[in-house]
Short mmCIF file of C-alpha atoms in Angstrom, two decimals:
data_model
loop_
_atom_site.label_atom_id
_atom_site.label_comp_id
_atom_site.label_asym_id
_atom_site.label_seq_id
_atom_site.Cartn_x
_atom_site.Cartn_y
_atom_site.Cartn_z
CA UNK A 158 0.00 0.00 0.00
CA UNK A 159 1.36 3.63 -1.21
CA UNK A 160 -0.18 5.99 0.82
CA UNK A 161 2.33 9.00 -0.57
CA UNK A 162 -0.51 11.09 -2.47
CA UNK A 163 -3.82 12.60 -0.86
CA UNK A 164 -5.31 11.05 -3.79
CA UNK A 165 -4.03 7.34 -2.25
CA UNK A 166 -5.72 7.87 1.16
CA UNK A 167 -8.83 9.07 -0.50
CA UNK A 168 -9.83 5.78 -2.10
CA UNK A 169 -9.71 3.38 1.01
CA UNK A 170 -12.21 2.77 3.71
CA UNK A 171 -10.85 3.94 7.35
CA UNK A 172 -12.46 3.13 10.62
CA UNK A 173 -11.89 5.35 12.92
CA UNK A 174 -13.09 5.92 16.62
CA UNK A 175 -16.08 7.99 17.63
CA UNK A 176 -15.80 11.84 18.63
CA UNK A 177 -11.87 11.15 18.38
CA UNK A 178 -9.47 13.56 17.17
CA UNK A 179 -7.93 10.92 14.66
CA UNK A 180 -11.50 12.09 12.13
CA UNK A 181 -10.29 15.60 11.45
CA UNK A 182 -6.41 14.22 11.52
CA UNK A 183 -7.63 11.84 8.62
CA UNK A 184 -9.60 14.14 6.65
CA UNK A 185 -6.91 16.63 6.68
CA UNK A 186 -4.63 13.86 5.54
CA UNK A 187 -6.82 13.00 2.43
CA UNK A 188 -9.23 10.72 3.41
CA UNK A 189 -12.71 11.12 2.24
CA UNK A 190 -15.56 11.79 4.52
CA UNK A 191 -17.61 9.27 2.84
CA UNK A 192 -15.21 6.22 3.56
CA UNK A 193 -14.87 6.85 7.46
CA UNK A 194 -16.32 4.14 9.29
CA UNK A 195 -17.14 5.53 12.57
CA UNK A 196 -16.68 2.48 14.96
CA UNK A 197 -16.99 2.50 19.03
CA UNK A 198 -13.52 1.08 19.90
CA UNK A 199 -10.40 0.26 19.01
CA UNK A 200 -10.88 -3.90 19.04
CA UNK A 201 -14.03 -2.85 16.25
CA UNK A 202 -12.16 -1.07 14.42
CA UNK A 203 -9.27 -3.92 14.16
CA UNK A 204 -11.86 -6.34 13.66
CA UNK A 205 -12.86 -4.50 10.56
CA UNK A 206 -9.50 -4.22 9.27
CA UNK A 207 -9.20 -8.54 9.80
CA UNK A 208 -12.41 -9.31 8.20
CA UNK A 209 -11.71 -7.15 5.08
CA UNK A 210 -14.71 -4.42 5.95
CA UNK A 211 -12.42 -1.47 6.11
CA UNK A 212 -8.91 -1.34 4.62
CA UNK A 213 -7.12 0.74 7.39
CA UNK A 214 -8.06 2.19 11.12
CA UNK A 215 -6.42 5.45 12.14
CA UNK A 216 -5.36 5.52 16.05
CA UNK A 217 -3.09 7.15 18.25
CA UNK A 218 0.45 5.17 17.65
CA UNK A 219 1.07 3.95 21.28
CA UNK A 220 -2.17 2.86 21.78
CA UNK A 221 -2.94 1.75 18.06
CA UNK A 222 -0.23 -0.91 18.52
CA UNK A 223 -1.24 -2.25 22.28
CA UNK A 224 -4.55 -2.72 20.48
CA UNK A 225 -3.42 -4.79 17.68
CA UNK A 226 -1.03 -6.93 19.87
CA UNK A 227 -4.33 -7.70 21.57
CA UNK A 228 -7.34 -8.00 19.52
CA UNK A 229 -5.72 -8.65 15.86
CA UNK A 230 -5.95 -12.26 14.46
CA UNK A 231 -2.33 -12.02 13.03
CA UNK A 232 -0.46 -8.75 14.70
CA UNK A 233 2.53 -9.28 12.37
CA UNK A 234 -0.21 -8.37 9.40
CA UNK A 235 -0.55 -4.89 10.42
CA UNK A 236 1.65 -2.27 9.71
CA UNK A 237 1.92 1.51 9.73
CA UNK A 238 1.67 3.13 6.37
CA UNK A 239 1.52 6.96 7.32
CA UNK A 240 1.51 9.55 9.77
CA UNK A 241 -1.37 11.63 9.50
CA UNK A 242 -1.28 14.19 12.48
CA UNK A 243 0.51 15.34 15.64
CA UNK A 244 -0.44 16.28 18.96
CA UNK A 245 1.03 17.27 21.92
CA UNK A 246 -0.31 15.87 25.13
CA UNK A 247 0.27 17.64 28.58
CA UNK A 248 0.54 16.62 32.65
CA UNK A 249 -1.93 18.83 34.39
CA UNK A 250 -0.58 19.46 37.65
CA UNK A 251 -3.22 20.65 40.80
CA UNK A 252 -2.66 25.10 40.49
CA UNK A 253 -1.69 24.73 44.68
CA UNK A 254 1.35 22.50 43.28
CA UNK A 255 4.76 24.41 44.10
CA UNK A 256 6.55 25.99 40.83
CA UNK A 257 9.96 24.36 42.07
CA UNK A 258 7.97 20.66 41.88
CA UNK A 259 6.65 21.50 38.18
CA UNK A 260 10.01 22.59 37.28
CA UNK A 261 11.83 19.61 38.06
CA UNK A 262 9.30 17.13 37.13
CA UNK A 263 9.98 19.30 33.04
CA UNK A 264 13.49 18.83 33.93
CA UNK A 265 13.46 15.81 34.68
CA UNK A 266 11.49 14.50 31.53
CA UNK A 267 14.17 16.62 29.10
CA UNK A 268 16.88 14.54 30.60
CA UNK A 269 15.42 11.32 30.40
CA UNK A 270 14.57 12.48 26.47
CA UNK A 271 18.12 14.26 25.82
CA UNK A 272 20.68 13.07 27.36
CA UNK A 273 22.89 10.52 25.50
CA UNK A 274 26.58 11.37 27.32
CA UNK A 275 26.78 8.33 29.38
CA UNK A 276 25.74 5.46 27.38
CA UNK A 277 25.33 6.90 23.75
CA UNK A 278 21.66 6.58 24.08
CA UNK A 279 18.78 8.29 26.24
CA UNK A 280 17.05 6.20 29.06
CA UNK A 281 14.02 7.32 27.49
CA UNK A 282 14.58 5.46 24.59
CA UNK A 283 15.95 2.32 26.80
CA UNK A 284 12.57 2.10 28.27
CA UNK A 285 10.07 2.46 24.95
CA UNK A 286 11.80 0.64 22.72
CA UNK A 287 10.81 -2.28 25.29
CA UNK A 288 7.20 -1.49 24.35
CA UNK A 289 6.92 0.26 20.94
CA UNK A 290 8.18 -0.46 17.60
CA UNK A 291 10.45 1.35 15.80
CA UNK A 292 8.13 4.11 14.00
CA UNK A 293 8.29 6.25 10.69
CA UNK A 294 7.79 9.70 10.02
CA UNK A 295 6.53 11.90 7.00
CA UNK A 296 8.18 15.09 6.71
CA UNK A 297 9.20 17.88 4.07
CA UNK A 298 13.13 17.42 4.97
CA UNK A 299 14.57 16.01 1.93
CA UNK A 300 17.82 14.55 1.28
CA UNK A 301 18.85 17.45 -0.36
CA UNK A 302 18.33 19.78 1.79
CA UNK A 303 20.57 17.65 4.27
CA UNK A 304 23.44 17.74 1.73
CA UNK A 305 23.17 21.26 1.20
CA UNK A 306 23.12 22.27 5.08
CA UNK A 307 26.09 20.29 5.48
CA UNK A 308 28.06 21.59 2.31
CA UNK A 309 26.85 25.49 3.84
CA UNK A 310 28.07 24.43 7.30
CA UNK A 311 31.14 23.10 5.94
CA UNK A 312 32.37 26.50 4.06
CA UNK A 313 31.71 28.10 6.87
CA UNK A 314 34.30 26.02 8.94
CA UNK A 315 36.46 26.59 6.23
CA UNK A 316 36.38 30.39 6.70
CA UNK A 317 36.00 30.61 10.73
CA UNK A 318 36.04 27.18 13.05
CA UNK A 319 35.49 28.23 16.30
CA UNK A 320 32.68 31.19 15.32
CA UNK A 321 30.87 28.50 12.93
CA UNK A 322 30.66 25.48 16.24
CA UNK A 323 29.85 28.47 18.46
CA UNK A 324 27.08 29.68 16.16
CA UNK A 325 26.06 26.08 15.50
CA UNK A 326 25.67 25.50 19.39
CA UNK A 327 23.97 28.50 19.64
CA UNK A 328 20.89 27.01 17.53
CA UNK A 329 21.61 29.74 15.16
CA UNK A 330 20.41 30.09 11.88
CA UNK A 331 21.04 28.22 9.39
CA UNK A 332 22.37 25.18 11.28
CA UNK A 333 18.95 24.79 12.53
CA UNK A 334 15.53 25.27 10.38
CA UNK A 335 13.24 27.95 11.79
CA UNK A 336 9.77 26.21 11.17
CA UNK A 337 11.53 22.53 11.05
CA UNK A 338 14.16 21.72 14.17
CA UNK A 339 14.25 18.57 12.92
CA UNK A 340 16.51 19.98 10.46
CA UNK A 341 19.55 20.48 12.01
CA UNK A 342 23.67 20.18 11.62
CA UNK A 343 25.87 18.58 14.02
CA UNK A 344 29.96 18.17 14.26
CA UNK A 345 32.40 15.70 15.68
CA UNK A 346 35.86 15.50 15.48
CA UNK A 347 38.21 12.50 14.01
CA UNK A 348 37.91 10.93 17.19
CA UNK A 349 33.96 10.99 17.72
CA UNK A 350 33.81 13.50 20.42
CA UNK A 351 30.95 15.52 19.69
CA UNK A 352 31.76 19.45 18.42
CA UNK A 353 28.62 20.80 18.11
CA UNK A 354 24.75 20.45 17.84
CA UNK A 355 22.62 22.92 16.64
CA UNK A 356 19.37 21.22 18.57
CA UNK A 357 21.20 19.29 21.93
CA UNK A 358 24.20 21.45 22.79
CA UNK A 359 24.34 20.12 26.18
CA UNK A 360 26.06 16.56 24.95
CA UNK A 361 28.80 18.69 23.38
CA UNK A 362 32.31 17.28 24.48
CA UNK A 363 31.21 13.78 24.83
CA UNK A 364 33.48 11.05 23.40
CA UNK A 365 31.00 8.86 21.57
CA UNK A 366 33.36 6.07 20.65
CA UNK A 367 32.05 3.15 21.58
CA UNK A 368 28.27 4.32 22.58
CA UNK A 369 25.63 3.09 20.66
CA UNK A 370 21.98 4.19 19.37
CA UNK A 371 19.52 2.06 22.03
CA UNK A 372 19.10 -1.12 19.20
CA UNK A 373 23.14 -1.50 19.98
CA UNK A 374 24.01 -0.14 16.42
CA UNK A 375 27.53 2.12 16.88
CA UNK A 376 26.42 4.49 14.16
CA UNK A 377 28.61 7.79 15.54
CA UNK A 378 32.09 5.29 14.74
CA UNK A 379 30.71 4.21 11.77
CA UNK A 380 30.03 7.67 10.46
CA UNK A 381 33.06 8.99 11.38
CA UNK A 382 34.66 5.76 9.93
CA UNK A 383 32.75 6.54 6.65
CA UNK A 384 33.58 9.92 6.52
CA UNK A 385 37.09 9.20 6.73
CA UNK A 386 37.55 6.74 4.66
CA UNK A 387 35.08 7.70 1.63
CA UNK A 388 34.75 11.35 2.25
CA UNK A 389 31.20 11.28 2.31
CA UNK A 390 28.20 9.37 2.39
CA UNK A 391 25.19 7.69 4.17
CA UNK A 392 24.47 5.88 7.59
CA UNK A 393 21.09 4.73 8.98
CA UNK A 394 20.59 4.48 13.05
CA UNK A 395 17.38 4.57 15.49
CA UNK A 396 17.13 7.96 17.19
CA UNK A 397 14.23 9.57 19.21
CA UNK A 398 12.02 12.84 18.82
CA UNK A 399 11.95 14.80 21.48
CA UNK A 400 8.92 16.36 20.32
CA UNK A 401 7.31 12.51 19.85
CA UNK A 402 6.13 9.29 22.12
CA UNK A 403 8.50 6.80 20.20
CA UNK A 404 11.67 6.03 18.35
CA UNK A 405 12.65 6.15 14.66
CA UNK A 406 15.15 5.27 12.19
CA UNK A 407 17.02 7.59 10.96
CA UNK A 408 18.98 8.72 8.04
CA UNK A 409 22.26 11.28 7.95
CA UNK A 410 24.17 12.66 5.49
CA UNK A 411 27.89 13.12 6.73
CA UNK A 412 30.85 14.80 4.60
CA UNK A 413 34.46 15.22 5.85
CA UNK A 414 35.68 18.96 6.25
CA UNK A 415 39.58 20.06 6.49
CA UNK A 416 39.79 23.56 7.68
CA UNK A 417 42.58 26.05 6.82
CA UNK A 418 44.59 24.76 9.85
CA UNK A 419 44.73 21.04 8.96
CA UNK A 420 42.09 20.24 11.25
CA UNK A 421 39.57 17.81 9.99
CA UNK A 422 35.80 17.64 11.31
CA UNK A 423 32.77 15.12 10.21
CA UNK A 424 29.96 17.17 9.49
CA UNK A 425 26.42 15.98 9.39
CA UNK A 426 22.79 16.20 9.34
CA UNK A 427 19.97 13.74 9.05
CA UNK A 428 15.87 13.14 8.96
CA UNK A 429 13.65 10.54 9.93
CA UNK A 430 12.45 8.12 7.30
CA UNK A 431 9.07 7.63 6.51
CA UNK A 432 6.88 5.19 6.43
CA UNK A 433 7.10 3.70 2.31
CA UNK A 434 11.44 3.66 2.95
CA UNK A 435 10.63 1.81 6.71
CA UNK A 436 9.35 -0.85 4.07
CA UNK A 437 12.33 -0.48 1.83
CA UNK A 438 14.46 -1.16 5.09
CA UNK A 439 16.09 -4.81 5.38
#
C-alpha cells in the first residue's frame, strides 16, 4: 500500500473511533468523509481491518499498537503506512502544586529524552523501545536539503572554526531550520567526540566512541569511519524525537571537512524516514 498522495488515502475505507481527534487528523490527511467508518472502539475497528470491511483504522500510535497486539488475528499483518497528524499531550498538575515541583518534574522529563553522554543513548529510549516499535515519520526534509546544510556548514568552517561550532551551538540560523528543528547540523571531530549540535548542545564534548543508538548499532564510529575513509556518504541508526512518544530510524548525510589549519571535522545532518522507505528497510 502507497499511501504517498492525498489522492491514495482518499480511495480506502478507514475506521476510525467515535468523537476522536484521529476524524479531522484523517480528513486533513486525504481521506474522504464518505469512507470513514465511525466504529466505538479500538478492538471494532481492528476487527474491521481482519475481516476485510475497512482497509485501514487510524489511532493514536502507542495505543494503536497495544490494540493490535491484543485483539488482531495475526499482529505481524498490520503495519503503519503513514503519519497523518501530531499532537502534543500535557501533565496537568493541581494550580496549589509548588513551581519548584513543576520545574523539576519538566526537567526531569528533558533529561530522560536528551541526554545521551553516558551510554550513547537516552534512558528514554531504553525504556520504549521495550514497548513500541520502531516508528516512521513523513516530513518535508529532503535529502537534499541535508546535503546542502552540510556543504553550507562546511564553508563556513572553512572560513572561521570556532565562530561556525559556536554559532552552531547556539541554535543559530542556518544550522537549525526555523519552522523545522528537525533539520539540524551537528559536528564531531576525528575521534567521535561531539563538536557541536545545533538542537542538543548540552552533549557537546562527549566522546561517543564506543556508545551506541539504544538497538546497539555504533552508528557515531561508523560515520566517522565513513567519513574518513570515503569522504562522504550515508548511515542509517534509530534515534528519538523529542517532540514525539516513540523512536525512529534515521537517516544522515555526513561529509568530511579540512579547515585552513589542517584540522579535519565530520559534518552531518539527518531526517527521519518515513513510512514507504521503513518498508524499503532490510
Amino acid at each position: 500500500m502507497n499511501l504517498s498522495e492525498k489522492s491514495d488515502i482518499a480511495a480506502l475505507k478507514i475506521a476510525v473511533i467515535q468523537d476522536s481527534r484521529t476524524i479531522n487528523s484523517a480528513l486533513n490527511a486525504g481521506a474522504d468523509e464518505k469512507n470513514l467508518i465511525i466504529v466505538l472502539t479500538a478492538e471494532d475497528a481492528i476487527k474491521m481491518v481482519d475481516d476485510g470491511s475497512v482497509d485501514a483504522f487510524a489511532y493514536g500510535d502507542y495505543p494503536g499498537q497495544k490494540a493490535i497486539a491484543t485483539y488482531a488475528k495475526n499482529p505481524d499483518k498490520f503495519s503503519q503506512q503513514k503519519e497523518i497528524g501530531y499532537f502534543k499531550d500535557y501533565f496537568a498538575f493541581n494550580p496549589d502544586t509548588p513551581e519548584e515541583f513543576v520545574t523539576s518534574v519538566n526537567d526531569t522529563l528533558k533529561e530522560l529524552k536528551m541526554n545521551r553522554a553516558e551510554s550513547g543513548s537516552t534512558d528514554y529510549e531504553k525504556i520504549f523501545l521495550k514497548y513500541l516499535p520502531i516508528g516512521c515519520m513523513d516530513s518535508d526534509i529532503t535529502d537534499e536539503r541535508l546535503v546542502d546544510l552540510v556543504q553550507k556548514t562546511i564553508e563556513n568552517l572553512k572560513g572561521d572554526p570556532s565562530g561556525t561550532l559556536t554559532s552552531i551551538n547556539a541554535g543559530e540560523s542556518p544550522y537549525v531550520d526555523s519552522t523545522d528543528p528537525n533539520l539540524y547540523v551537528f559536528v564531531f571531530d576525528t575521534n567521535v567526540t561531539l563538536l557541536a549540535n545545533a538542537v542538543n548542545p548540552q552533549t557537546v564534548g562527549t566522546h561517543y566512541s564506543g556508545k551506541p543508538d539504544a538497538v546497539g548499532n555504533m552508528f557515531r564510529d561508523n560515520l566517522t569511519e565513513l567519513a574518513l575513509k570515503e569522504g562522504k556518504g550515508w548511515i542509517t541508526y534509530v534515534y528519538s524525537n523529542p517532540e514525539s512518544l516513540i523512536l525512529y530510524k534515521k537517516k544522515s548525510y555526513v561529509e568530511l571537512c579540512t579547515d585552513s589549519d589542517g584540522v579535519r571535522y565530520i559534518v552531518g545532518s539527518g531526517r527521519y524516514l518515513n513510512c514507504s522507505e521503513m518498508k524499503e528497510e532490510p
